[in-house]
Amino acid sequence: MTTYVRLAASQLEIAAEWLANINSQTTSHSGYCGTSKEEILKSLHEDFVEGELTSLVAGLEGEAIVGLIGFDSEDGFAEVWGPFSLSSNPKETLALWNFATNEFPQLQTFSFFIHKDNRTQQEFMDTLQATFRGKHLYYRLHQPTKTASHKLTFKTYSNQDVQEFVELHDTEFPDTYYDAKTILERSLQQGHTLYFAYFEESFVGYTYFEEGTDSIHLEYFALNSGYRGQGLGEELLRVTLDQVTSAGKFASVTLTVDLLNNAANPLYEKVGYQVENELWHYRLEIK
């Protein structure tokens, strides 16, 4: 018989190992969750701990995990890890989901990134009547090409030019998981880096990165539309990629982008990114 529990912070290492194993299979892969035990464990400690408990819910048979779901949440919005299950029975996945959402009644909006081969979770999205939001590519860059800045100058985030950044981010990403205020707050934390780019002393764009254990993720990249077509976007990417990897502590740089982003995707591939996974985005609103 399966029992459902909210995991304690002391159980995170066991959860990380279980998640790394199941998420390494494309047929059960969730895009928010990594495949490295160490990287998953770091994320769990940073974003899932609430006192002695966590925002992870597990289905247990005896002491063995047979299902797991996690909520990386803020202000009623959650990025969902899973739901993962060793069973293909949708009733068991639904029972795990119902228990988890009852544990966190403040959550109203849920975002899922599901691998294109993960038919079980895709079918579960139909059960929940979640909305399909589009297909995305997960890119990985192993060896950034070093380049000198020729036209742009760069600064890590300061109080200068905040309003210009807010306007650009809100214009380019009007319906996204981090608003401009959240990025500014997170950029003050260790392992979160926000670069402002300038052309002839005018703010023109930015990149925002977050560190994992062996990789760093490009969360956002934007260039003001009035400065496109001059090679500045490529320079912005190349220079900031060089800066975030210069310490040599990361094996690769990753990013997730809309599959149909015909403007940005060729640029990512030009600087060396290669497609690793195709992820399907779903969103669920609970009234």
Short mmCIF file of C-alpha atoms in Angstrom, two decimals:
data_model
loop_
_atom_site.label_atom_id
_atom_site.label_comp_id
_atom_site.label_asym_id
_atom_site.label_seq_id
_atom_site.Cartn_x
_atom_site.Cartn_y
_atom_site.Cartn_z
CA MET A 1 0.00 0.00 0.00
CA THR A 2 1.32 3.44 -0.92
CA THR A 3 1.49 6.14 1.74
CA TYR A 4 2.14 9.81 1.02
CA VAL A 5 4.36 12.04 3.12
CA ARG A 6 6.03 15.39 2.97
CA LEU A 7 9.76 14.73 3.13
CA ALA A 8 11.94 16.13 5.90
CA ALA A 9 15.07 18.14 5.19
CA SER A 10 17.10 15.24 6.56
CA GLN A 11 15.84 13.04 3.69
CA LEU A 12 17.08 15.24 0.84
CA GLU A 13 20.12 13.14 -0.06
CA ILE A 14 17.96 10.04 -0.54
CA ALA A 15 15.51 12.07 -2.62
CA ALA A 16 18.30 13.54 -4.76
CA GLU A 17 19.70 10.11 -5.59
CA TRP A 18 16.24 8.79 -6.51
CA LEU A 19 15.51 11.85 -8.66
CA ALA A 20 18.86 11.64 -10.47
CA ASN A 21 18.14 8.03 -11.45
CA ILE A 22 14.59 8.52 -12.70
CA ASN A 23 15.26 11.86 -14.41
CA SER A 24 18.16 10.39 -16.39
CA GLN A 25 15.60 8.47 -18.46
CA THR A 26 13.99 10.51 -21.23
CA THR A 27 10.71 8.63 -20.79
CA SER A 28 10.37 10.03 -17.26
CA HIS A 29 12.35 13.26 -17.62
CA SER A 30 11.21 16.60 -16.18
CA GLY A 31 13.05 19.68 -17.38
CA TYR A 32 13.19 21.56 -14.09
CA CYS A 33 15.00 18.68 -12.38
CA GLY A 34 18.59 17.86 -13.31
CA THR A 35 20.27 14.49 -13.73
CA SER A 36 23.27 14.98 -11.43
CA LYS A 37 22.72 13.96 -7.80
CA GLU A 38 25.03 16.73 -6.58
CA GLU A 39 23.31 19.42 -8.62
CA ILE A 40 19.84 18.23 -7.61
CA LEU A 41 20.85 18.16 -3.95
CA LYS A 42 22.18 21.72 -4.17
CA SER A 43 18.91 22.92 -5.72
CA LEU A 44 16.85 21.09 -3.10
CA HIS A 45 18.77 22.72 -0.24
CA GLU A 46 18.46 26.18 -1.83
CA ASP A 47 14.84 26.16 -3.00
CA PHE A 48 12.86 23.35 -1.33
CA VAL A 49 13.62 23.54 2.39
CA GLU A 50 11.00 25.03 4.72
CA GLY A 51 12.30 24.64 8.26
CA GLU A 52 12.52 20.96 9.10
CA LEU A 53 10.28 20.02 6.19
CA THR A 54 10.58 20.45 2.42
CA SER A 55 8.28 21.17 -0.50
CA LEU A 56 8.82 17.58 -1.71
CA VAL A 57 6.06 14.99 -1.39
CA ALA A 58 6.84 11.29 -1.80
CA GLY A 59 4.81 8.16 -2.30
CA LEU A 60 6.29 5.38 -0.19
CA GLU A 61 5.94 1.63 -0.13
CA GLY A 62 7.50 0.76 3.19
CA GLU A 63 10.55 3.02 3.24
CA ALA A 64 11.12 2.91 -0.52
CA ILE A 65 10.23 5.90 -2.71
CA VAL A 66 7.89 4.96 -5.55
CA GLY A 67 6.75 8.45 -6.50
CA LEU A 68 7.84 12.01 -5.89
CA ILE A 69 6.77 15.54 -6.70
CA GLY A 70 8.43 18.84 -5.83
CA PHE A 71 7.31 22.47 -5.86
CA ASP A 72 9.87 25.23 -6.33
CA SER A 73 7.45 27.98 -5.44
CA GLU A 74 7.11 31.70 -4.86
CA ASP A 75 4.00 33.90 -4.47
CA GLY A 76 1.51 31.18 -5.41
CA PHE A 77 3.47 30.03 -8.49
CA ALA A 78 5.33 26.70 -8.63
CA GLU A 79 7.80 25.13 -11.01
CA VAL A 80 6.93 21.45 -10.73
CA TRP A 81 9.50 18.68 -10.48
CA GLY A 82 7.60 15.70 -11.80
CA PRO A 83 5.27 14.21 -10.83
CA PHE A 84 7.60 11.20 -10.99
CA SER A 85 6.30 7.69 -10.47
CA LEU A 86 7.60 4.16 -10.85
CA SER A 87 4.05 3.14 -11.71
CA SER A 88 2.36 3.74 -15.06
CA ASN A 89 -1.04 3.74 -13.33
CA PRO A 90 -2.46 7.28 -13.69
CA LYS A 91 -4.62 6.80 -10.58
CA GLU A 92 -1.47 6.52 -8.44
CA THR A 93 0.05 9.64 -10.01
CA LEU A 94 -3.21 11.49 -9.41
CA ALA A 95 -3.26 10.39 -5.77
CA LEU A 96 0.29 11.72 -5.34
CA TRP A 97 -0.68 14.99 -7.04
CA ASN A 98 -3.82 15.47 -4.94
CA PHE A 99 -1.96 14.83 -1.69
CA ALA A 100 0.82 17.25 -2.69
CA THR A 101 -1.49 20.08 -3.73
CA ASN A 102 -3.53 19.66 -0.55
CA GLU A 103 -0.29 20.12 1.41
CA PHE A 104 0.29 23.45 -0.37
CA PRO A 105 -3.13 25.09 -0.80
CA GLN A 106 -1.51 28.51 -1.38
CA LEU A 107 -0.24 27.37 -4.78
CA GLN A 108 -2.52 28.34 -7.66
CA THR A 109 -0.33 28.27 -10.77
CA PHE A 110 1.86 25.34 -11.83
CA SER A 111 4.43 25.15 -14.62
CA PHE A 112 5.73 21.85 -16.06
CA PHE A 113 8.57 21.12 -18.51
CA ILE A 114 8.20 17.57 -19.79
CA HIS A 115 10.50 15.71 -22.17
CA LYS A 116 8.97 14.99 -25.57
CA ASP A 117 9.46 11.22 -24.95
CA ASN A 118 7.73 11.32 -21.55
CA ARG A 119 4.31 10.10 -22.70
CA THR A 120 3.17 9.20 -19.19
CA GLN A 121 3.45 12.77 -17.89
CA GLN A 122 2.02 14.19 -21.09
CA GLU A 123 -1.06 12.02 -20.63
CA PHE A 124 -1.22 13.13 -17.01
CA MET A 125 -1.30 16.74 -18.21
CA ASP A 126 -4.45 15.82 -20.13
CA THR A 127 -5.90 14.35 -16.94
CA LEU A 128 -5.26 17.63 -15.11
CA GLN A 129 -6.52 19.61 -18.11
CA ALA A 130 -3.30 21.60 -18.10
CA THR A 131 -2.73 24.01 -20.98
CA PHE A 132 -0.05 23.20 -23.53
CA ARG A 133 2.14 26.32 -23.87
CA GLY A 134 4.70 25.27 -26.47
CA LYS A 135 7.83 23.31 -27.25
CA HIS A 136 11.27 24.31 -26.00
CA LEU A 137 14.85 23.31 -26.70
CA TYR A 138 17.32 22.60 -23.91
CA TYR A 139 20.78 23.64 -25.10
CA ARG A 140 24.21 22.86 -23.64
CA LEU A 141 27.49 24.64 -24.39
CA HIS A 142 30.69 22.84 -23.36
CA GLN A 143 33.45 25.15 -24.57
CA PRO A 144 32.54 28.83 -24.86
CA THR A 145 34.61 30.68 -27.45
CA LYS A 146 36.59 33.46 -25.82
CA THR A 147 36.17 36.87 -27.38
CA ALA A 148 37.26 40.40 -26.60
CA SER A 149 34.65 43.11 -26.28
CA HIS A 150 34.83 45.47 -29.24
CA LYS A 151 31.66 47.56 -29.14
CA LEU A 152 30.10 46.87 -25.72
CA THR A 153 31.09 47.49 -22.15
CA PHE A 154 29.76 45.43 -19.24
CA LYS A 155 28.89 45.82 -15.58
CA THR A 156 27.53 43.38 -13.06
CA TYR A 157 24.27 44.59 -11.59
CA SER A 158 24.24 47.83 -9.63
CA ASN A 159 21.48 50.32 -8.88
CA GLN A 160 22.31 52.11 -12.11
CA ASP A 161 19.94 51.70 -15.06
CA VAL A 162 17.47 49.51 -13.18
CA GLN A 163 14.42 51.09 -14.82
CA GLU A 164 15.81 50.46 -18.31
CA PHE A 165 16.42 46.83 -17.37
CA VAL A 166 12.88 46.45 -15.97
CA GLU A 167 11.33 47.88 -19.12
CA LEU A 168 13.41 45.63 -21.42
CA HIS A 169 12.75 42.47 -19.41
CA ASP A 170 9.02 43.11 -19.13
CA THR A 171 8.82 43.82 -22.87
CA GLU A 172 10.77 40.74 -23.97
CA PHE A 173 9.38 38.33 -21.34
CA PRO A 174 5.89 39.53 -20.37
CA ASP A 175 4.70 36.13 -19.09
CA THR A 176 7.66 34.38 -17.54
CA TYR A 177 8.72 32.63 -14.34
CA TYR A 178 10.98 35.47 -13.02
CA ASP A 179 9.81 39.05 -13.31
CA ALA A 180 12.38 41.85 -13.30
CA LYS A 181 12.05 42.46 -9.55
CA THR A 182 12.76 38.78 -8.80
CA ILE A 183 15.87 38.78 -11.01
CA LEU A 184 17.19 41.89 -9.28
CA GLU A 185 16.67 40.28 -5.87
CA ARG A 186 18.21 36.95 -6.87
CA SER A 187 21.20 38.63 -8.50
CA LEU A 188 22.33 39.80 -5.06
CA GLN A 189 22.73 36.18 -3.94
CA GLN A 190 25.88 34.09 -4.31
CA GLY A 191 25.88 32.16 -7.58
CA HIS A 192 23.46 34.48 -9.39
CA THR A 193 24.99 36.92 -11.89
CA LEU A 194 23.30 39.73 -13.82
CA TYR A 195 25.32 41.55 -16.47
CA PHE A 196 24.28 44.92 -17.92
CA ALA A 197 25.60 45.73 -21.41
CA TYR A 198 26.27 49.26 -22.68
CA PHE A 199 26.83 50.71 -26.15
CA GLU A 200 28.32 54.20 -26.10
CA GLU A 201 27.23 54.51 -22.44
CA SER A 202 23.59 53.59 -23.18
CA PHE A 203 22.07 50.48 -21.57
CA VAL A 204 21.24 48.08 -24.41
CA GLY A 205 20.85 44.57 -22.95
CA TYR A 206 21.57 42.02 -20.27
CA THR A 207 22.27 38.38 -19.45
CA TYR A 208 21.31 36.61 -16.23
CA PHE A 209 22.96 33.35 -15.06
CA GLU A 210 22.38 30.97 -12.13
CA GLU A 211 24.99 28.45 -10.97
CA GLY A 212 24.51 24.73 -10.46
CA THR A 213 27.19 22.36 -9.17
CA ASP A 214 28.89 21.48 -12.46
CA SER A 215 27.06 23.76 -14.89
CA ILE A 216 25.68 27.27 -15.05
CA HIS A 217 22.32 28.13 -16.62
CA LEU A 218 21.61 31.12 -18.83
CA GLU A 219 18.18 32.08 -17.54
CA TYR A 220 17.63 35.23 -19.63
CA PHE A 221 19.28 37.13 -22.47
CA ALA A 222 17.85 40.22 -24.15
CA LEU A 223 19.04 43.02 -26.41
CA ASN A 224 17.09 46.22 -27.02
CA SER A 225 15.37 45.96 -30.41
CA GLY A 226 16.88 49.26 -31.59
CA TYR A 227 20.40 47.78 -31.40
CA ARG A 228 19.85 44.51 -33.22
CA GLY A 229 21.45 43.63 -36.54
CA GLN A 230 24.86 45.05 -35.53
CA GLY A 231 26.43 41.92 -34.05
CA LEU A 232 25.87 43.21 -30.52
CA GLY A 233 23.73 40.23 -29.43
CA GLU A 234 26.48 37.79 -30.35
CA GLU A 235 29.07 39.91 -28.58
CA LEU A 236 26.86 40.18 -25.49
CA LEU A 237 26.52 36.39 -25.34
CA ARG A 238 30.15 35.56 -26.07
CA VAL A 239 31.66 38.03 -23.60
CA THR A 240 29.38 37.19 -20.67
CA LEU A 241 29.71 33.43 -21.32
CA ASP A 242 33.47 33.92 -21.20
CA GLN A 243 33.22 35.82 -17.93
CA VAL A 244 30.96 33.33 -16.11
CA THR A 245 33.12 30.36 -17.17
CA SER A 246 36.55 31.99 -16.73
CA ALA A 247 37.04 30.52 -13.25
CA GLY A 248 36.94 27.02 -14.75
CA LYS A 249 34.55 25.57 -12.17
CA PHE A 250 31.75 24.69 -14.63
CA ALA A 251 31.80 21.91 -17.21
CA SER A 252 29.08 23.50 -19.34
CA VAL A 253 26.52 26.27 -19.74
CA THR A 254 22.86 25.39 -20.36
CA LEU A 255 19.72 27.23 -21.42
CA THR A 256 16.09 26.56 -22.33
CA VAL A 257 14.45 28.45 -25.19
CA ASP A 258 11.30 28.32 -27.30
CA LEU A 259 11.76 25.87 -30.17
CA LEU A 260 10.18 28.41 -32.54
CA ASN A 261 12.38 31.32 -31.45
CA ASN A 262 13.72 31.83 -34.96
CA ALA A 263 15.59 34.98 -34.02
CA ALA A 264 17.56 33.69 -31.01
CA ASN A 265 18.11 29.99 -31.71
CA PRO A 266 20.49 30.47 -34.69
CA LEU A 267 22.50 32.87 -32.50
CA TYR A 268 22.77 30.33 -29.67
CA GLU A 269 23.95 27.71 -32.12
CA LYS A 270 26.41 30.16 -33.67
CA VAL A 271 28.17 30.68 -30.34
CA GLY A 272 28.41 26.91 -29.81
CA TYR A 273 25.24 25.70 -28.10
CA GLN A 274 23.98 22.22 -29.06
CA VAL A 275 20.47 20.81 -28.55
CA GLU A 276 20.33 18.21 -25.76
CA ASN A 277 16.59 17.79 -25.13
CA GLU A 278 13.21 18.92 -26.41
CA LEU A 279 10.85 19.88 -23.60
CA TRP A 280 7.11 20.55 -23.73
CA HIS A 281 5.74 23.30 -21.52
CA TYR A 282 2.39 22.99 -19.73
CA ARG A 283 0.67 25.35 -17.31
CA LEU A 284 -2.14 24.71 -14.86
CA GLU A 285 -4.24 27.31 -13.07
CA ILE A 286 -6.24 26.28 -10.00
CA LYS A 287 -9.02 28.67 -9.11
#
